[in-house]
XYZ file of C-alpha atoms in Angstrom:
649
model
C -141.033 -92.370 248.610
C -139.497 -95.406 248.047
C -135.755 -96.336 248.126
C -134.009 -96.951 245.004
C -131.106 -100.040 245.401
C -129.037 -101.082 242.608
C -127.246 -103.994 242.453
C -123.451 -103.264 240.638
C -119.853 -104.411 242.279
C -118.065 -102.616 245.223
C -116.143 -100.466 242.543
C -119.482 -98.984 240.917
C -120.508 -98.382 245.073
C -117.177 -96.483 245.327
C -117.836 -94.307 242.255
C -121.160 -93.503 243.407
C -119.777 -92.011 247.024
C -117.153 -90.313 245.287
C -119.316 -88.468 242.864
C -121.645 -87.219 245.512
C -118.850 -86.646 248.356
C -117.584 -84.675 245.228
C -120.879 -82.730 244.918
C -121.156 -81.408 247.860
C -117.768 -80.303 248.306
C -117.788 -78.519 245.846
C -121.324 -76.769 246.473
C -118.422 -75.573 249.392
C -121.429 -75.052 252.274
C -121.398 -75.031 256.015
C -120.878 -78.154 258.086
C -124.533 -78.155 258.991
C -126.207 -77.923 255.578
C -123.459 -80.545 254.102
C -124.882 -82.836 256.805
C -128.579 -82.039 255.792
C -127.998 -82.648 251.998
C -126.716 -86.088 252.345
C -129.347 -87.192 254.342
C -131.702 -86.011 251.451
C -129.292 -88.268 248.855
C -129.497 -91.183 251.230
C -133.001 -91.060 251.442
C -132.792 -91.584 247.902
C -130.167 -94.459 247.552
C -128.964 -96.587 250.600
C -125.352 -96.942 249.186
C -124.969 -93.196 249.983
C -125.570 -93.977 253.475
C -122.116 -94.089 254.469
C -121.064 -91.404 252.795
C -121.768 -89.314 256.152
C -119.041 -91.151 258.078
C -116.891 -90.397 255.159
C -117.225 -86.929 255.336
C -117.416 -86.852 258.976
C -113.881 -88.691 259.065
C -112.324 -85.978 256.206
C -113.378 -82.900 258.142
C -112.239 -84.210 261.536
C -108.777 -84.956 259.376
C -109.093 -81.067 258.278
C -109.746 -79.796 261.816
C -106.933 -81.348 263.245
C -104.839 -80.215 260.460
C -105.664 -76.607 260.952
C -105.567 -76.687 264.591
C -102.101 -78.363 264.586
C -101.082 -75.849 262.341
C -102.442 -73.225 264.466
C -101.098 -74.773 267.681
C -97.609 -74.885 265.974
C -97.602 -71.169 265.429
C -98.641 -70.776 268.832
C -96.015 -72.813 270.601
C -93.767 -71.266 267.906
C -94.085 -67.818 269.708
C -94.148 -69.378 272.731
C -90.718 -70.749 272.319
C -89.189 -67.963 271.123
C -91.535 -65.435 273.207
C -88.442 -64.036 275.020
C -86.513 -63.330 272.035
C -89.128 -61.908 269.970
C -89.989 -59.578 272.931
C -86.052 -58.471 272.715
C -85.929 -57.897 269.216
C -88.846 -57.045 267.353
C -91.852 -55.238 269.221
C -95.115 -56.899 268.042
C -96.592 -53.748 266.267
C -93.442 -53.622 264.190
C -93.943 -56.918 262.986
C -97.442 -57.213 261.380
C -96.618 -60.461 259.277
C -95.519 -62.609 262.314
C -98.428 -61.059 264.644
C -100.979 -61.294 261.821
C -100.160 -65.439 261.469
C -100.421 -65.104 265.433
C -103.837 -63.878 265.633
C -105.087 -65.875 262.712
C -103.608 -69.200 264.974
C -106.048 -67.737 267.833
C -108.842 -67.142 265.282
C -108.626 -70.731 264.106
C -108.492 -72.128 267.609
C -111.598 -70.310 268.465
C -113.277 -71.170 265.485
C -112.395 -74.989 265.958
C -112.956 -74.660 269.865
C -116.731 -73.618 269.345
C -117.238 -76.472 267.007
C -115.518 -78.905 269.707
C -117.576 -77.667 272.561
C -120.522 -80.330 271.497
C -117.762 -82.910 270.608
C -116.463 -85.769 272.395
C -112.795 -85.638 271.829
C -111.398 -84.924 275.210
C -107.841 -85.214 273.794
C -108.351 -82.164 271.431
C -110.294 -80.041 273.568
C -107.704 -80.134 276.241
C -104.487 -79.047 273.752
C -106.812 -76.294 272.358
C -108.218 -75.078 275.414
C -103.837 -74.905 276.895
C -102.784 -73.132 273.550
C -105.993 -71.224 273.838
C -104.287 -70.227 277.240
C -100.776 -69.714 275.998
C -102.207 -67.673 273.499
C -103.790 -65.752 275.930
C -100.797 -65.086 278.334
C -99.147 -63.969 275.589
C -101.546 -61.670 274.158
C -101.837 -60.001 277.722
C -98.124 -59.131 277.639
C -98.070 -58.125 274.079
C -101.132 -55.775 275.577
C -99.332 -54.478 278.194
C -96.066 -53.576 276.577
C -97.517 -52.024 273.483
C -100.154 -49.940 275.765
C -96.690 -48.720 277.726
C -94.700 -48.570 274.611
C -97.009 -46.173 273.049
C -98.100 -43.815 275.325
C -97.629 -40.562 274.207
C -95.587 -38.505 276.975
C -97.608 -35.374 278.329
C -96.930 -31.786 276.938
C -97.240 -30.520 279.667
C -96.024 -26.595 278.332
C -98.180 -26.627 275.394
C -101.541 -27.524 277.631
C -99.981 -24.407 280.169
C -99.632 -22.674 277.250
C -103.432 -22.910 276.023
C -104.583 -21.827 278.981
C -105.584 -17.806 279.278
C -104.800 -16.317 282.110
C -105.900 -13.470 283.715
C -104.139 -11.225 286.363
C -106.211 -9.583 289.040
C -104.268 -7.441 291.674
C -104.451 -8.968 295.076
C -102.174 -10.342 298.087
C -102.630 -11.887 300.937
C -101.978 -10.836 304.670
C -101.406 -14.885 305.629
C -103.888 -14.635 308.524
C -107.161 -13.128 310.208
C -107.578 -9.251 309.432
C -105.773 -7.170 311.899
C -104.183 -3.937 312.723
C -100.669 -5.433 310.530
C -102.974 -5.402 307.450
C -100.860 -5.155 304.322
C -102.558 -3.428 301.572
C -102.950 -4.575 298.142
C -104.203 -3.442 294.860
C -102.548 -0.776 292.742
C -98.995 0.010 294.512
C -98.707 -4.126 294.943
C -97.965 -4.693 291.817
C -94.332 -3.850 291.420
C -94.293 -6.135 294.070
C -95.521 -9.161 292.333
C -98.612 -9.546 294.601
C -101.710 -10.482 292.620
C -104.194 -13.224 291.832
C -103.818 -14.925 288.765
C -107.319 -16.581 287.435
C -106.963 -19.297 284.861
C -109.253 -18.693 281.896
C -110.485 -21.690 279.789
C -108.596 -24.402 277.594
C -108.102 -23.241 274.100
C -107.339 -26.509 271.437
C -106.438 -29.146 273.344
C -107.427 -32.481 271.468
C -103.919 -34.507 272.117
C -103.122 -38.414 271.418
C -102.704 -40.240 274.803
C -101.767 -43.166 272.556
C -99.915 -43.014 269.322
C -102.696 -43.600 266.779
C -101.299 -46.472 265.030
C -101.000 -48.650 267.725
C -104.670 -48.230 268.311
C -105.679 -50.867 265.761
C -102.779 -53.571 267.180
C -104.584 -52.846 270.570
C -108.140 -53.189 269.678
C -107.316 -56.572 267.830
C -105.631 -58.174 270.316
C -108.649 -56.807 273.093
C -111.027 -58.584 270.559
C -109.622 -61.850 270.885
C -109.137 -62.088 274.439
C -112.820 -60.499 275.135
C -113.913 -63.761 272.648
C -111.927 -65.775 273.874
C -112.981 -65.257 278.045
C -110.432 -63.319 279.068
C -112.286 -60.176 279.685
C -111.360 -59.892 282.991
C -107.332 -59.851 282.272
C -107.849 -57.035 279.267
C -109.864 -54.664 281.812
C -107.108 -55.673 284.317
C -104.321 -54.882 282.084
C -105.489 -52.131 280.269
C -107.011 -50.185 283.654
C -103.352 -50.441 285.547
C -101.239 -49.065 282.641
C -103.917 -46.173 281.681
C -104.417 -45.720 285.588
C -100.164 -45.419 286.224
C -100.121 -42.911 282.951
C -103.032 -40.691 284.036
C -101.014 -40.648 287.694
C -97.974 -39.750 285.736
C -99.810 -36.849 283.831
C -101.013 -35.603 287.566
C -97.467 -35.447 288.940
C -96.237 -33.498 285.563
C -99.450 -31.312 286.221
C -97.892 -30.690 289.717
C -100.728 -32.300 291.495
C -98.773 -34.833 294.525
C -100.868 -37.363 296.593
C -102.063 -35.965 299.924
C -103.928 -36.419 302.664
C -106.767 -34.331 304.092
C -104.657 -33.756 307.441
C -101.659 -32.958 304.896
C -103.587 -30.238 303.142
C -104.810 -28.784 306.066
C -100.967 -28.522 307.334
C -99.646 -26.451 304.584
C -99.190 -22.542 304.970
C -101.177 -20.050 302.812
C -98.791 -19.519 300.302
C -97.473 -22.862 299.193
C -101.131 -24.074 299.520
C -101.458 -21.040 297.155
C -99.527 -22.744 294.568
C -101.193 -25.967 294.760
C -104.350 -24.364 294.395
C -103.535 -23.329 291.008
C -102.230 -26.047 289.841
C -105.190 -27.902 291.002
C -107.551 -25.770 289.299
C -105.582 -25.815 285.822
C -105.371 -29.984 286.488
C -109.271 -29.955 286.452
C -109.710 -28.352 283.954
C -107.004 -30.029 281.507
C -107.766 -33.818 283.741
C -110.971 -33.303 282.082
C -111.052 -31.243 278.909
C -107.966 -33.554 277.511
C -107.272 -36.526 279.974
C -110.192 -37.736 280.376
C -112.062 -36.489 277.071
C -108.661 -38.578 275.496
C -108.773 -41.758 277.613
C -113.013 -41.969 276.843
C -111.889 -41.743 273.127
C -109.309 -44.315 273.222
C -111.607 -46.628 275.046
C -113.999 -46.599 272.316
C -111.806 -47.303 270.011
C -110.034 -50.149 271.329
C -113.392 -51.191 272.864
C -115.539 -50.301 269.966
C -118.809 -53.107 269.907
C -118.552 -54.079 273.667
C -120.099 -51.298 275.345
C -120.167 -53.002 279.355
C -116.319 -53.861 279.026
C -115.850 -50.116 277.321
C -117.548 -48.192 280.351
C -115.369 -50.411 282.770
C -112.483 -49.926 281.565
C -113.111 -46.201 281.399
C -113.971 -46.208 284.615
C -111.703 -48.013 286.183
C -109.221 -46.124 284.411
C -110.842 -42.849 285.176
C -111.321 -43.393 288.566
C -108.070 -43.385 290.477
C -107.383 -39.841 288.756
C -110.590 -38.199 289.526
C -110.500 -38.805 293.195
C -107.502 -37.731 293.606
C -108.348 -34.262 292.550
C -111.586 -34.302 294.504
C -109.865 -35.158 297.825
C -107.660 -32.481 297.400
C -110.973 -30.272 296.351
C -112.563 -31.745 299.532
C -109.899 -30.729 301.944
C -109.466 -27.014 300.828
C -113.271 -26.840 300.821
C -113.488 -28.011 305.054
C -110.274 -26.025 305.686
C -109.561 -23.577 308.038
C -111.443 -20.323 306.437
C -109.520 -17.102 306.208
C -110.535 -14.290 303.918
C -107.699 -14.841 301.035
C -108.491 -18.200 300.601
C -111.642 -16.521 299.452
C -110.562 -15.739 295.257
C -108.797 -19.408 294.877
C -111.778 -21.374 296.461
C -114.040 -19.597 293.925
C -111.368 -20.711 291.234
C -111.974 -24.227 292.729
C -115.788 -23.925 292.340
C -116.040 -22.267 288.824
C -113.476 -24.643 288.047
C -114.956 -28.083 289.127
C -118.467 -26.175 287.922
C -117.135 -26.225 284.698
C -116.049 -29.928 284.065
C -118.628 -31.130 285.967
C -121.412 -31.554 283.305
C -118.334 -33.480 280.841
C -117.504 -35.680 283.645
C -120.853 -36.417 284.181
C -121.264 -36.929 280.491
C -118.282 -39.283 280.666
C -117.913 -41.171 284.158
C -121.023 -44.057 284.111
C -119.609 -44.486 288.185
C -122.147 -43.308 289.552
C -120.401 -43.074 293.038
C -117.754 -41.229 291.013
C -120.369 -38.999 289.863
C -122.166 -38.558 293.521
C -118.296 -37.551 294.811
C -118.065 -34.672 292.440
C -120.869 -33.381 292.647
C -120.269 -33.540 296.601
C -117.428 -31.474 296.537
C -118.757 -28.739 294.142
C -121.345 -28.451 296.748
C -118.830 -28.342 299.499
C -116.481 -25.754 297.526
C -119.679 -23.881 297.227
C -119.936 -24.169 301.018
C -116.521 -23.065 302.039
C -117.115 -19.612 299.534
C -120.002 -18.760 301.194
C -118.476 -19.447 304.618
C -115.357 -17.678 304.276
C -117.341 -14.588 302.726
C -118.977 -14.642 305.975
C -115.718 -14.791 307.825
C -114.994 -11.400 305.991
C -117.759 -9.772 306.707
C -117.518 -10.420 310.178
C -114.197 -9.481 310.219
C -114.345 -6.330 308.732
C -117.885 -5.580 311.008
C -115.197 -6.526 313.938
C -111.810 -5.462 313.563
C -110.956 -3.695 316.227
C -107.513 -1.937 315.796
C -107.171 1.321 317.527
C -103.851 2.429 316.196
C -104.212 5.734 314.914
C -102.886 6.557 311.465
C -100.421 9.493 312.568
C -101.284 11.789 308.833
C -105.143 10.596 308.716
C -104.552 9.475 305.824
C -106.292 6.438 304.020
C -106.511 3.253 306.517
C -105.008 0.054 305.800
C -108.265 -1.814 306.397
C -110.386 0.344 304.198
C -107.229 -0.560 301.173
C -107.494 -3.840 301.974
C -111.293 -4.252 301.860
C -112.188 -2.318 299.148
C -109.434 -4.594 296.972
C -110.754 -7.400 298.080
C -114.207 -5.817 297.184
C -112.733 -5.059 293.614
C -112.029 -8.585 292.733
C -115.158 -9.939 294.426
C -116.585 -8.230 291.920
C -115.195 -10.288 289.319
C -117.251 -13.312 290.414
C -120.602 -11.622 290.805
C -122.306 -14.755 288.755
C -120.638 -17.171 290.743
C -121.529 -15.011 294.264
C -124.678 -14.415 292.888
C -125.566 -18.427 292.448
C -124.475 -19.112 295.651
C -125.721 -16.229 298.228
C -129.041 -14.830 299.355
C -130.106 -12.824 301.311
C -131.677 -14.363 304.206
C -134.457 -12.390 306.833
C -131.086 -11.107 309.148
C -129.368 -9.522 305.622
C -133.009 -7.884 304.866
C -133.388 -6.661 308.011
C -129.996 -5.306 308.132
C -130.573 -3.896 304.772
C -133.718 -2.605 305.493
C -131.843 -0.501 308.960
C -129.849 1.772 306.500
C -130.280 5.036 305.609
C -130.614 4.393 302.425
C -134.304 4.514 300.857
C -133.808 5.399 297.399
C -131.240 3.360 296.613
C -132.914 0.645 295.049
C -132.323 -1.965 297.439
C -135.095 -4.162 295.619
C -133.744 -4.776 292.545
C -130.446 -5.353 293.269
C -128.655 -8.577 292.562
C -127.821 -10.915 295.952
C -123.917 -9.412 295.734
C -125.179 -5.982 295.368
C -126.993 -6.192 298.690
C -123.989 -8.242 300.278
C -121.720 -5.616 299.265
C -123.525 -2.705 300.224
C -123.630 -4.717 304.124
C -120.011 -4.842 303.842
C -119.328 -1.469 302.665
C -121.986 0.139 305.159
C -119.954 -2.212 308.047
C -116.529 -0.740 307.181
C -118.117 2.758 307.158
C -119.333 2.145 310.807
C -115.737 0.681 311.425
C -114.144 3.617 310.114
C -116.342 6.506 312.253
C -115.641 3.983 315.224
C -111.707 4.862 314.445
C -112.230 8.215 313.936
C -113.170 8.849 317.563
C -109.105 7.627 318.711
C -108.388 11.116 317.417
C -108.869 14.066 320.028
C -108.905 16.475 317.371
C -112.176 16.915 315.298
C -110.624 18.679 312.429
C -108.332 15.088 312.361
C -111.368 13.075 312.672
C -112.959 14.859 309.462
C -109.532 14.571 307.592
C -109.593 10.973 307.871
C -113.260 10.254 307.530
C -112.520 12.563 303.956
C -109.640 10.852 302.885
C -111.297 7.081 303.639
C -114.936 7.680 302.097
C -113.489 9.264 299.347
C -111.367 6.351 298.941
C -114.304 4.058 299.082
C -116.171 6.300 296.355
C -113.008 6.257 293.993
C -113.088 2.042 294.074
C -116.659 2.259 293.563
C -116.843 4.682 290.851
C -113.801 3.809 288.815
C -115.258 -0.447 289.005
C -118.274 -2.779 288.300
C -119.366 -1.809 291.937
C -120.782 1.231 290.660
C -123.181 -1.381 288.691
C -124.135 -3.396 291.656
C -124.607 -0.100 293.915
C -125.378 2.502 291.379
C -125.216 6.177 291.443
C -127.177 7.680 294.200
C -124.583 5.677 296.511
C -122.190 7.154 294.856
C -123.793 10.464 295.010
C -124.473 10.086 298.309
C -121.004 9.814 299.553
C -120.104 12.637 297.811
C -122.318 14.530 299.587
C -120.445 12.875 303.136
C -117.098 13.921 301.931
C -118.212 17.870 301.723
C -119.903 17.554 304.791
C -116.827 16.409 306.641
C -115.085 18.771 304.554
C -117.502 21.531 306.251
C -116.714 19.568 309.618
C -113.272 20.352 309.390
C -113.200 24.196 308.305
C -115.359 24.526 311.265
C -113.371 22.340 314.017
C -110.132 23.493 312.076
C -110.571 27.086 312.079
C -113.232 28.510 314.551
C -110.738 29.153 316.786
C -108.581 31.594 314.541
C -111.025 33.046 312.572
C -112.622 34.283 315.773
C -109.870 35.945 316.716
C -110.390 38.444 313.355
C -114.000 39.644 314.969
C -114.714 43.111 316.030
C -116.247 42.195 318.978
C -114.494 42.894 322.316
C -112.075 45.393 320.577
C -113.538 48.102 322.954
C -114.812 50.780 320.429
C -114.547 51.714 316.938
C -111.826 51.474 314.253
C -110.039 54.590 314.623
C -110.123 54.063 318.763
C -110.107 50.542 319.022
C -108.137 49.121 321.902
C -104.214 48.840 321.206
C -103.692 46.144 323.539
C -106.790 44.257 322.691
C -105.667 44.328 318.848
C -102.385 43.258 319.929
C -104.019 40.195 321.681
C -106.110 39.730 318.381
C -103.077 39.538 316.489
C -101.096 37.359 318.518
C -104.036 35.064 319.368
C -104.389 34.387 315.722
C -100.644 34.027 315.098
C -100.396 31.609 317.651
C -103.566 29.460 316.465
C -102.274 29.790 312.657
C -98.409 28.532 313.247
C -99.825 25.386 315.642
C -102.497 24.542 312.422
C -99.757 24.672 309.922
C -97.245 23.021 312.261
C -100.075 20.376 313.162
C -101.342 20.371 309.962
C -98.485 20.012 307.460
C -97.733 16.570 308.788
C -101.490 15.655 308.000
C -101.963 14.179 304.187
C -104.702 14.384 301.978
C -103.542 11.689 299.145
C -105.912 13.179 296.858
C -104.729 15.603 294.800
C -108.009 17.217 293.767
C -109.771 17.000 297.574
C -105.897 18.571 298.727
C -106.622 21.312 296.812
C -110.217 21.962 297.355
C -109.519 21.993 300.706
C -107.125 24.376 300.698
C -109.123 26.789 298.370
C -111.953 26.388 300.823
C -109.336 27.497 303.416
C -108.076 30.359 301.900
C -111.978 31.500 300.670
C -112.999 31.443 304.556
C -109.581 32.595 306.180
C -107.532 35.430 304.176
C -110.611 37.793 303.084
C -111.535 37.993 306.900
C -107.537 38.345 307.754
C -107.277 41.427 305.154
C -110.476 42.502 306.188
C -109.315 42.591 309.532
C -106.250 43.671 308.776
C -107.856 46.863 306.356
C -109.732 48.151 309.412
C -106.943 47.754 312.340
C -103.531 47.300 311.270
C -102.568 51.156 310.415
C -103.176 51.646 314.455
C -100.299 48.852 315.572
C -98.131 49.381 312.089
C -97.343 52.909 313.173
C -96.260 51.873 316.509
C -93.111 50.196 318.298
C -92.600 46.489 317.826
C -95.586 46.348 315.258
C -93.837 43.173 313.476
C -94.147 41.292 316.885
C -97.611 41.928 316.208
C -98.050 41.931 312.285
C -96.486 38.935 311.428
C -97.925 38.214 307.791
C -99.540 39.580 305.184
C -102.763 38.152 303.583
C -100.608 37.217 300.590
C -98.330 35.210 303.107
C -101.273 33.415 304.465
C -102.694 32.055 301.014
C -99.203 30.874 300.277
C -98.456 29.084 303.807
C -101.960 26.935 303.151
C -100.499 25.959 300.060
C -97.738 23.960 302.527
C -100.809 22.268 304.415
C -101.630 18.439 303.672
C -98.654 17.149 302.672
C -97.517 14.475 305.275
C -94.742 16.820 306.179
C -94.097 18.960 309.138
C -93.626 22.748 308.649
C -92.125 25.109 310.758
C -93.189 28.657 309.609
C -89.966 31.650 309.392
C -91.260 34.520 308.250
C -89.731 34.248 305.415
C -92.785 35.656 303.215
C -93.283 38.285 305.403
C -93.089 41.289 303.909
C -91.451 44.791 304.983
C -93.422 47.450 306.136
């Protein structure tokens, strides 16, 4: 194509610029395209060839009048930076911080079209407001993310959080002959495990909503504009100092492994549970809250939204798993046992939201680390009670025979154990040695195969304390005593068994079984009890027949068994029987095998001694005195008999 040239005067030259400068201003297109059109007119007339330079020169003129503009509103702030900041916070004055953005937007804007430009001169004053801009922005950052952080309920989160109370106490040491027992007449005493239940509603505002959107437009423009680094900085260290905050509220302090390991049982009790309720609200509300806020101040830059989380995140979560880690490679001691499974179930819990959450993958790695380890310590320190109760060795007799403070304080424990079977059952097995040991007891047909891991744990433990408790039946001389208190303890063991969810995990041939123990020391003590009086009522040795038995060897008769029935019922009235029903089955079985052979005995021989001198020395009760005197026996408190029933001949 060829070029079309005119020849007119300068004036017609100017008219013909103007007309097509006018054109494609008003066709109001980018920079680029304007550029590309008049090339296309000057191809078609060489008089339009300056018109480039023209329009070159009038948006250069434009530029700088926008960025000056835009550089005045950002010195303007700058100037007056300190008394703004005194006066007026920056989300309460959208108009001023809405011109102050739109300065930034424009000196980005003009920046990127400068970066292929030659004017030094301009580059440098908008790259220096660009950086004033900046500095501010980071404060204005800082002080609204400080401004508007929404102060922890800390009574309302407590509040939410279900608890349940278990009975249980803790003896503050190894298991020994000072055990204190624990269950049912502990808790007057305020003595029992509290187990925190799950979070009920719990979506709070860590920041107050409208401040979000001030937040996420200022962390736009300093993300464009480079400063990346100073928004993850800023935002990180005030989110990281509130989270810290929220810990100390929660009651959660900064400690050491060496520190943990210092503190007695009962204020590292405390912290325990308030460790286990900071999991759980750290990362039900916390953390769940501080992810949300990210992405929505962060929303479209998904690397500088999982750093900021994480560095946020981070500070807080290791805190609570050192603590976690220290209680889990603690000294182990059998009530340490409940609150370390809180720990586990706990950190079990959260674990697949953290892991959900936390992108860190060392972060990630730790927790996991110390579930394991929790998961450690409770299957260590079950050990530890095993092998304590297999080896505690007290010989201190219990003066009544009544129930013994270790077989209290491990069927408790046993009670609440109970309570965790899933957890138990996750983490124990039994091994060759517990199937061995299982497969040593005397107990065939109780469907050892298909119980559950704790089932077979907890029949070990329950067979150990029965060998434990025959072993402390032998520091009693008496047999009838030994009986008493093997009674009173298995039938103990069988009440906890039968009236809980051990009955489940054991079923009811154990129980049965015991049952069948209890009469047979029951037997065991009629025998070792009262042999020795009851002989005393035989016709054997009398030296003839009723009518001419022996006077003085039914004298001896009668004073022998006097004698034998005053030291039981002195002996025996200080012996207790706690349960009322086995109190008075033994005493029926008493009376069933003692006063028809005594009136027996009495029907055939007393008329020959009653009709004598002195017979009352002799004929000391009745049959009907007897029965009433057992009535006095098992009761924990020594008699003295009087005569007082006896009645006149």
């Amino acid at each position: 194509m060829t070029t079309t040239t005119t020849s007119i005067g300068g004036g017609g030259e100017d008219r013909v610029l103007a007309t097509a400068q006018q054109i494609v201003k008003s066709l109001n297109t980018p920079k680029e395209v304007r550029e590309d059109m008049l090339l296309i007119f000057s191809s078609f007339d060489n008089r339009l060839s300056n018109i480039t330079d023209l329009i070159n020169g009038e948006d250069s003129k434009a530029e700088n009048d926008r960025f000056e503009a835009a550089e005045k509103v950002i010195f303007r702030w700058e100037s007056n930076s300190e008394a703004h900041r005194n006066s007026v916070p920056w989300e309460e004055s959208p108009d001023e911080s809405g011109e102050y953005l739109s300065a930034v937007d424009e000196i980005l804007t003009l920046m990127e079209g400068l970066s292929v430009r030659s004017d030094n001169e301009l580059v440098d004053r908008a790259e220096n407001a660009l950086q004033i801009a900046m500095s501010r922005l980071e404060d204005e950052f800082r002080h609204i993310l400080i401004r508007k952080t929404v102060p922890l309920d800390s009574e309302r989160l407590y509040g939410s959080i279900r608890r349940v109370s278990l009975s249980f106490a803790s003896n503050d040491g190894e298991i020994d002959e000072e055990f204190e027992s624990f269950g049912e007449e502990d808790r007057d005493a305020g003595r029992f495990h509290e187990r925190g239940g799950s979070l009920g509603d719990t979506d709070v505002d860590l920041i107050h909503p409208d401040a979000v959107v001030e937040l996420k437009e200022i962390a736009e423009r300093m993300i464009r504009s480079g400063y990346e680094k100073e928004c993850i900085q800023v935002y990180s260290s005030v989110r990281r100092d509130a989270l810290d905050e929220c810990l100390v509220i929660l009651g959660v302090e900064k400690l050491s492994i060496e520190e943990v390991q210092k503190i007695e049982w009962k204020s590292l009790d405390e912290k325990m549970k308030k460790w286990i309720q900071a999991v759980k609200i750290g990362v039900r509300v916390l953390l769940t809250g501080e992810r949300r806020l990210c992405d929505q101040i962060f929303e479209g830059t998904d690397e500088t939204r999982e750093i900021c989380f994480n560095e946020t995140a981070k500070g807080c979560i290791m805190q609570l798993l050192n603590f976690g880690q220290a209680v889990a490679i603690g000294r182990r001691s059998p009530e340490k046992l409940f609150r370390i499974l809180d720990m586990y179930d706990a950190m079990a819990d959260v674990l697949p939201d953290l892991q959900q959450m936390v992108t860190d993958e060392y972060v990630v790695i730790e927790a996991r680390g110390v579930l394991d380890e929790l998961g450690d310590a409770a299957k260590g320190t079950f050990a530890e009670f095993e092998n304590a109760v297999q080896s505690e060795a007290s010989k201190k007799p219990m003066l009544s025979g009544e129930i013994h403070p270790l077989t209290r304080y491990v069927m408790n424990y046993v009670r609440l154990l109970v309570d965790y079977s899933h957890t138990l059952n996750s983490l124990l097995d039994t091994g060759e040695e517990e199937l061995q040991r299982l497969q040593g007891l005397p107990n065939d047909d109780l469907g050892i195969e298909s119980m559950s891991p704790i089932g077979h744990r907890l029949l070990l433990l329950i067979s150990n304390l029965e060998s434990n408790l025959e072993e402390k039946s032998r520091v009693y001389d008496d047999g009838a005593m030994q009986c008493v208190f093997l009674m009173n303890n298995i039938l103990y063991i069988v009440q906890k068994v039968k009236d809980s969810e051990i009955r489940k995990l054991l079923g009811d041939q154990w129980v049965r079984k015991r049952r069948g123990q209890v009469r047979q020391y029951a037997t065991g003590y009629l025998r070792a009890a009262w042999s020795k009086a009851l002989s005393c009522l035989k016709d054997e040795g009398i030296g003839g027949s009723t009518s001419n038995a022996s006077k003085m060897a039914l004298k001896e008769r009668f004073k022998n068994f006097n004698a034998n029935f005053e030291e039981i019922y002195r002996i025996q009235t200080a012996w207790k029987v706690p349960d009322a029903q086995l109190r008075e089955e033994l005493r029926i079985s008493i009376s069933e095998k003692v006063i028809p052979a005594y009136r027996s005995f009495m029907g055939r021989f007393g008329s020959q001694l009653e009709s004598g001198r002195h017979a009352g020395k002799y004929i000391k009760y009745t049959a009907d005195d007897l029965e009433g005197y057992v009535l006095d026996l098992f009761e924990g408190t020594p008699g003295v008999l009087h005569h007082l029933r006896r009645k006149s001949t």
